[in-house]
Tab-separated table of C-alpha atoms in Angstrom:
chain	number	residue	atom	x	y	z
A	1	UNK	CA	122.090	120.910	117.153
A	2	UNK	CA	120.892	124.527	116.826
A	3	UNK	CA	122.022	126.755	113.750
A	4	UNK	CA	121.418	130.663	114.468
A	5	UNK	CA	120.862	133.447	111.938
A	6	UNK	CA	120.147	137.258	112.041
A	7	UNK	CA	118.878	137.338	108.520
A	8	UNK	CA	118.160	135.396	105.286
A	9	UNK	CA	120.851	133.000	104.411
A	10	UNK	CA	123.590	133.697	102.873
A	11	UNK	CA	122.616	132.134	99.362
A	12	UNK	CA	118.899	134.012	99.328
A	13	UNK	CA	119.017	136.297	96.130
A	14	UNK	CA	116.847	138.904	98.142
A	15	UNK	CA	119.563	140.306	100.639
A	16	UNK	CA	118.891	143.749	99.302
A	17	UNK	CA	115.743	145.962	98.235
A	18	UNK	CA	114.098	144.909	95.464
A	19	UNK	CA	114.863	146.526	92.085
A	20	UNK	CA	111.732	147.457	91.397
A	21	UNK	CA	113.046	148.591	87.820
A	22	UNK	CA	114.355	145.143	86.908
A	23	UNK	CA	111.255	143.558	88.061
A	24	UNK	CA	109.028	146.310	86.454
A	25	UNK	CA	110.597	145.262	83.273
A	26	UNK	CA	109.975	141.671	83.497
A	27	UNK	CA	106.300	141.985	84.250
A	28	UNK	CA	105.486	145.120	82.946
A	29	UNK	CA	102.048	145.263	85.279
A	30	UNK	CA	104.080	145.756	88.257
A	31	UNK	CA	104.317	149.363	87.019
A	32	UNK	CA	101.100	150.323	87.959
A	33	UNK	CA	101.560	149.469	91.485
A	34	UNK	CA	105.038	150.627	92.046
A	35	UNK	CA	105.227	153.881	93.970
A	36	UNK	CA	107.055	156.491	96.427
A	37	UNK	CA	107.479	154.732	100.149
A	38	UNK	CA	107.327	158.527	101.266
A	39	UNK	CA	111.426	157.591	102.079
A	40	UNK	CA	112.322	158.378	98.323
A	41	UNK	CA	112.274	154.506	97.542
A	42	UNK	CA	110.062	152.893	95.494
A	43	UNK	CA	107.700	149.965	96.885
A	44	UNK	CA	104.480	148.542	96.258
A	45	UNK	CA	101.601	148.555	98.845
A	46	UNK	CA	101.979	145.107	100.687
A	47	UNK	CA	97.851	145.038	101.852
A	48	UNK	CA	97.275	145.331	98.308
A	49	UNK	CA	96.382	141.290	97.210
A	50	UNK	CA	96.952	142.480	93.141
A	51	UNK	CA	100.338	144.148	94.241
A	52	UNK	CA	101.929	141.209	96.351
A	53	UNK	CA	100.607	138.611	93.626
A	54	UNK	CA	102.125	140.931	90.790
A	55	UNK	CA	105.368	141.098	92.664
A	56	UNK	CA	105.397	137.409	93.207
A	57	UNK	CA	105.247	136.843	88.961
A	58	UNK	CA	107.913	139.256	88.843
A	59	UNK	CA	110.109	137.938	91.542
A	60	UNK	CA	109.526	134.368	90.089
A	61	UNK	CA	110.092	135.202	86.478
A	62	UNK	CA	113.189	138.121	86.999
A	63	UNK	CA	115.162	135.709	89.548
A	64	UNK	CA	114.050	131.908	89.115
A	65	UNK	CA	112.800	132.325	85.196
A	66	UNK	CA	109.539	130.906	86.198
A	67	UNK	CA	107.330	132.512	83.670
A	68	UNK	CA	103.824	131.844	84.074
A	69	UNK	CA	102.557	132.076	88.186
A	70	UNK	CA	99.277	132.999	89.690
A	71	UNK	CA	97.011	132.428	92.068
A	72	UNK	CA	92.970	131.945	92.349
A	73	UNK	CA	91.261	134.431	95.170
A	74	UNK	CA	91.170	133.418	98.348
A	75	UNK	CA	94.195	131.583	98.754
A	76	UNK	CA	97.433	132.127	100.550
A	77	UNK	CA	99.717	134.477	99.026
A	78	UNK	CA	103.345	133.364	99.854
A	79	UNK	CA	106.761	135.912	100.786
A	80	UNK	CA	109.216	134.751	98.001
A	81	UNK	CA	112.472	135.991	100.157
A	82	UNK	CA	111.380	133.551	103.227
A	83	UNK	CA	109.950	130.353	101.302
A	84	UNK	CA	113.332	130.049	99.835
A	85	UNK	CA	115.210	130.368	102.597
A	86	UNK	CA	113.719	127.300	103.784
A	87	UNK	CA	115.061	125.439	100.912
A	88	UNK	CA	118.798	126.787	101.389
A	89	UNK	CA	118.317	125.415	105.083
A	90	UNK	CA	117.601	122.067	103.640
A	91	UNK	CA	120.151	122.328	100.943
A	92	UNK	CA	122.723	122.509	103.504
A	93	UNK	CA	121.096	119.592	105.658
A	94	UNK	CA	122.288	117.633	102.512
A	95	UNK	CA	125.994	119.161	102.313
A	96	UNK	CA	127.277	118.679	105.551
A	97	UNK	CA	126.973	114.544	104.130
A	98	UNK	CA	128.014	115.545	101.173
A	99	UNK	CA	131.697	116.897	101.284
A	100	UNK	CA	129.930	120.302	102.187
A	101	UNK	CA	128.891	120.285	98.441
A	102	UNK	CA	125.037	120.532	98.163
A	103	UNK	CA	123.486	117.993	95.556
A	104	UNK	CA	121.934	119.261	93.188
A	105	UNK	CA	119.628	117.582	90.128
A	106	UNK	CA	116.438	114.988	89.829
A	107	UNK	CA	118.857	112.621	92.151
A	108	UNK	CA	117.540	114.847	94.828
A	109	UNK	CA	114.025	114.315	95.791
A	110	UNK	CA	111.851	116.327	97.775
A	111	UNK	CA	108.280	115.941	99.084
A	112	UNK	CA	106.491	119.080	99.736
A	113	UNK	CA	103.405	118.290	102.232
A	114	UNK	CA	100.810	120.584	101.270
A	115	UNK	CA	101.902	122.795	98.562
A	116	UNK	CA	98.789	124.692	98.406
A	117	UNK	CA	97.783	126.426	95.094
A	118	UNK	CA	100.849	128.615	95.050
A	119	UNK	CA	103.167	125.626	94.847
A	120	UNK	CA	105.895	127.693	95.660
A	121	UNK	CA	108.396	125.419	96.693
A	122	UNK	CA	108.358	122.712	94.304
A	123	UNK	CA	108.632	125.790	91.979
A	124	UNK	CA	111.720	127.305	93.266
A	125	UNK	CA	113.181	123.958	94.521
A	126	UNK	CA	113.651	123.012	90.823
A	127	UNK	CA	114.850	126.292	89.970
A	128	UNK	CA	117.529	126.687	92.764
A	129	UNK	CA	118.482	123.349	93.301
A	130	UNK	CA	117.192	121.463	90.061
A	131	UNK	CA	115.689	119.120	92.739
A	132	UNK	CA	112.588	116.345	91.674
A	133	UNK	CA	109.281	117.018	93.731
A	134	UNK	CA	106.439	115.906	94.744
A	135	UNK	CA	103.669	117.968	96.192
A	136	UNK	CA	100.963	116.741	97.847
A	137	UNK	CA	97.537	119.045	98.538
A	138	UNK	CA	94.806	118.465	100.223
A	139	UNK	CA	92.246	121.054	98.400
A	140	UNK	CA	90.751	119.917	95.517
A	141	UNK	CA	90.693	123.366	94.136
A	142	UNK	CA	94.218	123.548	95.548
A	143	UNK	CA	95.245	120.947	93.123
A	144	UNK	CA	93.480	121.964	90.048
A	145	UNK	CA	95.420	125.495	90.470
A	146	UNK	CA	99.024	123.823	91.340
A	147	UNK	CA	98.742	121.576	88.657
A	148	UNK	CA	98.065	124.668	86.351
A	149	UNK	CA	101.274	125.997	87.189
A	150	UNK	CA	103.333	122.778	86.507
A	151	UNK	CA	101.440	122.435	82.824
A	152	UNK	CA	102.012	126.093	81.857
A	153	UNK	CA	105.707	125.651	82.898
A	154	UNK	CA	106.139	122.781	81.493
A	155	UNK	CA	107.754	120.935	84.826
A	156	UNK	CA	105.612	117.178	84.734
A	157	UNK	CA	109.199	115.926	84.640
A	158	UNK	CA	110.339	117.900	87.409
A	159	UNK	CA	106.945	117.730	89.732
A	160	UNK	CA	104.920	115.493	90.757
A	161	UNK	CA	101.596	116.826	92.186
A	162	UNK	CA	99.619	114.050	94.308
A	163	UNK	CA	96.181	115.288	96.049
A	164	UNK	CA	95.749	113.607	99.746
A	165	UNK	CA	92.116	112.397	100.100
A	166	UNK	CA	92.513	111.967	103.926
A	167	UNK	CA	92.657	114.806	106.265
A	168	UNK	CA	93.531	112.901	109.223
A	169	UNK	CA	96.611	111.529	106.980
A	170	UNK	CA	100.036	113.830	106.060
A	171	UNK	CA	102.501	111.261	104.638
A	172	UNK	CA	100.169	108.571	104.312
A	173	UNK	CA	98.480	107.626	100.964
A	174	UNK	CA	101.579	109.931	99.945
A	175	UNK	CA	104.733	107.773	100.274
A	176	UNK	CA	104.667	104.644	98.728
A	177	UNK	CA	106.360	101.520	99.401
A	178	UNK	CA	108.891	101.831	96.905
A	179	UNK	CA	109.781	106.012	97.263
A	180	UNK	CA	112.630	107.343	98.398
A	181	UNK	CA	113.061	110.945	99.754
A	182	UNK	CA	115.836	112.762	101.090
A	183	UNK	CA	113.938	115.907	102.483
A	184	UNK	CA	110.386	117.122	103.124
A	185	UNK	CA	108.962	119.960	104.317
A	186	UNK	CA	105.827	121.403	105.562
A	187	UNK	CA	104.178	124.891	106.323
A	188	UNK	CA	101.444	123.846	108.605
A	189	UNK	CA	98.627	125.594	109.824
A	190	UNK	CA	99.407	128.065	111.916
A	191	UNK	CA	96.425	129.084	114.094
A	192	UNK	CA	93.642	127.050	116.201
A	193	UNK	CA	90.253	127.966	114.459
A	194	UNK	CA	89.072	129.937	112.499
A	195	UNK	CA	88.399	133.205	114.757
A	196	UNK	CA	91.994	133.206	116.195
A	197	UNK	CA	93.266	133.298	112.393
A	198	UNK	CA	90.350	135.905	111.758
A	199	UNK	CA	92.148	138.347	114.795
A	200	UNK	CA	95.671	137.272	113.270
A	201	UNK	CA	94.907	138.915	109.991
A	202	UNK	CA	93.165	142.104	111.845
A	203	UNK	CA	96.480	142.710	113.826
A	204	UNK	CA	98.750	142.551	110.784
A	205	UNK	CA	96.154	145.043	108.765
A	206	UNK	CA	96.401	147.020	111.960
A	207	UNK	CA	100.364	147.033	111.619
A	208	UNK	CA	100.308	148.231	107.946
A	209	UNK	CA	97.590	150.713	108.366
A	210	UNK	CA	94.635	149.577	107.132
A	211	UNK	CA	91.450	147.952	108.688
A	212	UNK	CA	90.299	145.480	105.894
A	213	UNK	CA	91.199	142.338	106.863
A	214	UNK	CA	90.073	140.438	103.481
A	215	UNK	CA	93.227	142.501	101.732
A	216	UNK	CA	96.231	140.702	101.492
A	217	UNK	CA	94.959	138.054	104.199
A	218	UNK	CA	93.601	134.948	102.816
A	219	UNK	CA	93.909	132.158	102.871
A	220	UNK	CA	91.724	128.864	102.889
A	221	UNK	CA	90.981	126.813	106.201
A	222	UNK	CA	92.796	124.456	106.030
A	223	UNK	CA	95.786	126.893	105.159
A	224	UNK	CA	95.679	129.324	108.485
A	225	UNK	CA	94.297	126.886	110.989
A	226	UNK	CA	93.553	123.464	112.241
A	227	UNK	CA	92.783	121.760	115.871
A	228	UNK	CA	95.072	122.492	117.975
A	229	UNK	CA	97.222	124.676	115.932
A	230	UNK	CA	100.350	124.214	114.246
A	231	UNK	CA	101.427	121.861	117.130
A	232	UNK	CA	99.066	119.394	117.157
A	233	UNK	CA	99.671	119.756	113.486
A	234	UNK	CA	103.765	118.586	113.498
A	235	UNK	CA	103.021	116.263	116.870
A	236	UNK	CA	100.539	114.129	114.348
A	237	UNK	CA	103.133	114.752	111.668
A	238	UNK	CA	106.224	113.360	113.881
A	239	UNK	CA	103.782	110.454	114.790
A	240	UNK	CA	103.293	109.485	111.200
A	241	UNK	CA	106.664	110.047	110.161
A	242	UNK	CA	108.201	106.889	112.137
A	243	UNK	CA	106.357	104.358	109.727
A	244	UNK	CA	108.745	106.251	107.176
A	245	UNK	CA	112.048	106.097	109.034
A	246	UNK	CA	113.405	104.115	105.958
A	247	UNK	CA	112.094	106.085	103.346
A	248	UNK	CA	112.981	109.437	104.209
A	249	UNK	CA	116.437	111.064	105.050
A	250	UNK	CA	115.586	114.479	107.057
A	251	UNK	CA	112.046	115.148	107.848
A	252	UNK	CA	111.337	119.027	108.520
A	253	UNK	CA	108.211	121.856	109.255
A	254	UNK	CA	107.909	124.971	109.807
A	255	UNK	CA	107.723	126.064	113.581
A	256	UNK	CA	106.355	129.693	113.919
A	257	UNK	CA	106.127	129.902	117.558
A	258	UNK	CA	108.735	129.458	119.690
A	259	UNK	CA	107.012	128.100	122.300
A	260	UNK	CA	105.977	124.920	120.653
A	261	UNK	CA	109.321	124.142	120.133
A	262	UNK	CA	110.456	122.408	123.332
A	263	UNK	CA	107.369	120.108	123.292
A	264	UNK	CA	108.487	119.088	119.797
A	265	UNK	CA	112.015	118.369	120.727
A	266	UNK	CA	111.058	116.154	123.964
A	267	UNK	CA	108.922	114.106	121.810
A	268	UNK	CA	111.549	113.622	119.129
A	269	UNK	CA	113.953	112.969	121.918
A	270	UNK	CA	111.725	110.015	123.086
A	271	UNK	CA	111.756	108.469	119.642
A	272	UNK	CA	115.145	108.675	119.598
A	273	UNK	CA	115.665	110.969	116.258
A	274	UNK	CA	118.392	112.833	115.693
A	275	UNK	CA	117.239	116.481	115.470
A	276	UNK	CA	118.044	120.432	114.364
A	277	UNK	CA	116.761	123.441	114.943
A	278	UNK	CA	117.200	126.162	112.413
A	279	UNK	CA	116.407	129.673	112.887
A	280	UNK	CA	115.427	132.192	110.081
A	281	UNK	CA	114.867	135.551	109.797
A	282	UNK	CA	113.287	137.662	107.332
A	283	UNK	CA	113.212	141.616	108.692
A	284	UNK	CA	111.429	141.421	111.728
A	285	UNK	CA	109.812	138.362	111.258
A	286	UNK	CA	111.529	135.376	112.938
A	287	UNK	CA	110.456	131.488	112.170
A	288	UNK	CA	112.955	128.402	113.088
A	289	UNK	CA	112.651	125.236	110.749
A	290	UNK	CA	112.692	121.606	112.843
A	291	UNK	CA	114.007	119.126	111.161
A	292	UNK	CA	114.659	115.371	112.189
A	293	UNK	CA	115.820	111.856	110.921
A	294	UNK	CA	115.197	108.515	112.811
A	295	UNK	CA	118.498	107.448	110.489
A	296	UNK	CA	121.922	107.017	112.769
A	297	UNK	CA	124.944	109.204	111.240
A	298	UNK	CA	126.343	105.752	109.655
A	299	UNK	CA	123.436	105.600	107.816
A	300	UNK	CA	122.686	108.936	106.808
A	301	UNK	CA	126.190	108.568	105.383
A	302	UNK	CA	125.643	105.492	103.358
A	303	UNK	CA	121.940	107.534	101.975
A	304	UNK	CA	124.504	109.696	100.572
A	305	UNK	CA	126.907	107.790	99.272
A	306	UNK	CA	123.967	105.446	96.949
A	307	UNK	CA	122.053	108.599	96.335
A	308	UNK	CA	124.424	111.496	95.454
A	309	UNK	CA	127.827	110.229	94.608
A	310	UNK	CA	126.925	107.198	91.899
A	311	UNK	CA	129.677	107.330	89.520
């Protein structure tokens, strides 16, 4: 099944320009990097690593009251609008078993593969959705920063953070025998080394006018790239994912290129998981989110019933 869509869903709280006033006034430092567009709007300079990060506190603490977020230098700096557009995806993976009613609460548990040291979806999964997490991380340093951001908003009962000490492993050493999870996701690595991620940020400094590639760019390795690129990436991850076909309801990643997508779907197809690809769109970026469940409809419907609808 393939759901379509010409923008951010329907539920994203960032359908329109931002109001830079409201957000100004949340975090006052935003101020200082607010200015003209030259189209008589106001914006901030999106090369700029101080302005996106500022935004991102703002964004977080204005719309989600999430009021302490940051992130150490050199890591991936995520777009707010498009993470959590994932997450309404996956909310209504859940509704269409559930009476069309998305469940909401701790009953809910999601498992965020890599959450890097921006942990911005366990953050906004609780905040949207109220939903329990647990983040796993590869990066030491990764860790130490995520776990940073649970303590200072007080969330230990609403995230678990869980560092992976295998890099050949993505839900092993991670699910244990007794867990139960109704969604995960995954951004994976997107490029193929470290040169082809190198040219990646050059082009889109080249697109907003600038030619320093270390501005708004980074990102640690394991972050932009990996062998073989994101799809070698989700083919491991679909691999690993059948000695979980109990434990998990809907299993998802991020695709980014299109072309990876029909590999993907053949190999799922041979597994015999049901499958669903979702395409977003955030301006003129366009991403589609792959999601898949070795559970039969039956079953998925039973998950429900014992997980959600306990009276």
């Amino acid at each position: 099944m393939n759901i379509s869509s010409k923008g951010l869903h329907s539920r994203n709280k960032h359908q329109q320009a931002y109001d830079f006033t409201a957000l100004c006034a949340a975090v006052p430092a935003l101020t200082a990097f607010v200015r003209d567009n030259g189209y008589g709007l106001l914006s901030i300079d999106f090369a700029n690593p101080d302005a996106v990060k500022t935004l991102n506190q703002a964004l977080l603490k204005q719309q989600y009251s999430i009021e302490h977020w940051q992130l150490p230098d050199g890591f991936l700096c995520p777009a707010v609008p498009g993470r959590v557009d994932y997450l309404h995806y996956l909310a209504d993976l859940l509704a269409v078993l559930n009476k069309n009613k998305i469940p909401t609460g701790a009953k809910v548990q999601l498992l965020d593969t890599g959450c890097g040291a921006n942990l911005i979806y366990p953050l906004l999964a609780q905040a949207e959705y109220g939903w329990k997490v647990t983040a796993s991380e590869l990066d030491p340093q990764a860790v130490n920063a995520a776990q940073q951001l649970i303590e200072q908003n007080q969330l230990q009962q609403k995230i678990t953070l869980k560092q992976q000490h295998n890099s050949d492993h993505i839900f092993q050493g991670i699910i244990q025998p007794n867990d139960l999870f109704d969604l995960t996701l995954c951004n994976p690595p997107f490029h193929t080394s470290a040169e082809q991620a190198l040219a990646g940020s050059e082009r889109k400094a080249k697109n907003l006018g600038h030619h320093n590639t270390t501005l708004n760019f980074a990102g640690r390795c394991h972050e932009l790239w990996c062998d073989g690129g994101e799809a070698a990436f989700i083919r491991r991850m679909i691999d690993e994912s059948q000695s979980y076909a109990q434990q998990v309801l809907w299993f998802s990643s991020l695709v980014s290129k299109q072309e990876n997508v029909p590999a993907l779907q053949q190999q799922l197809k041979k597994l015999g998981a049901q499958q669903q690809l979702i395409a977003m769109q955030q301006g003129n970026k366009q991403s589609r989110i792959l999601a898949w469940s070795f559970m039969p409809e039956k079953q998925q419907l039973l998950w429900a019933q014992f997980r959600w609808q306990k009276k």
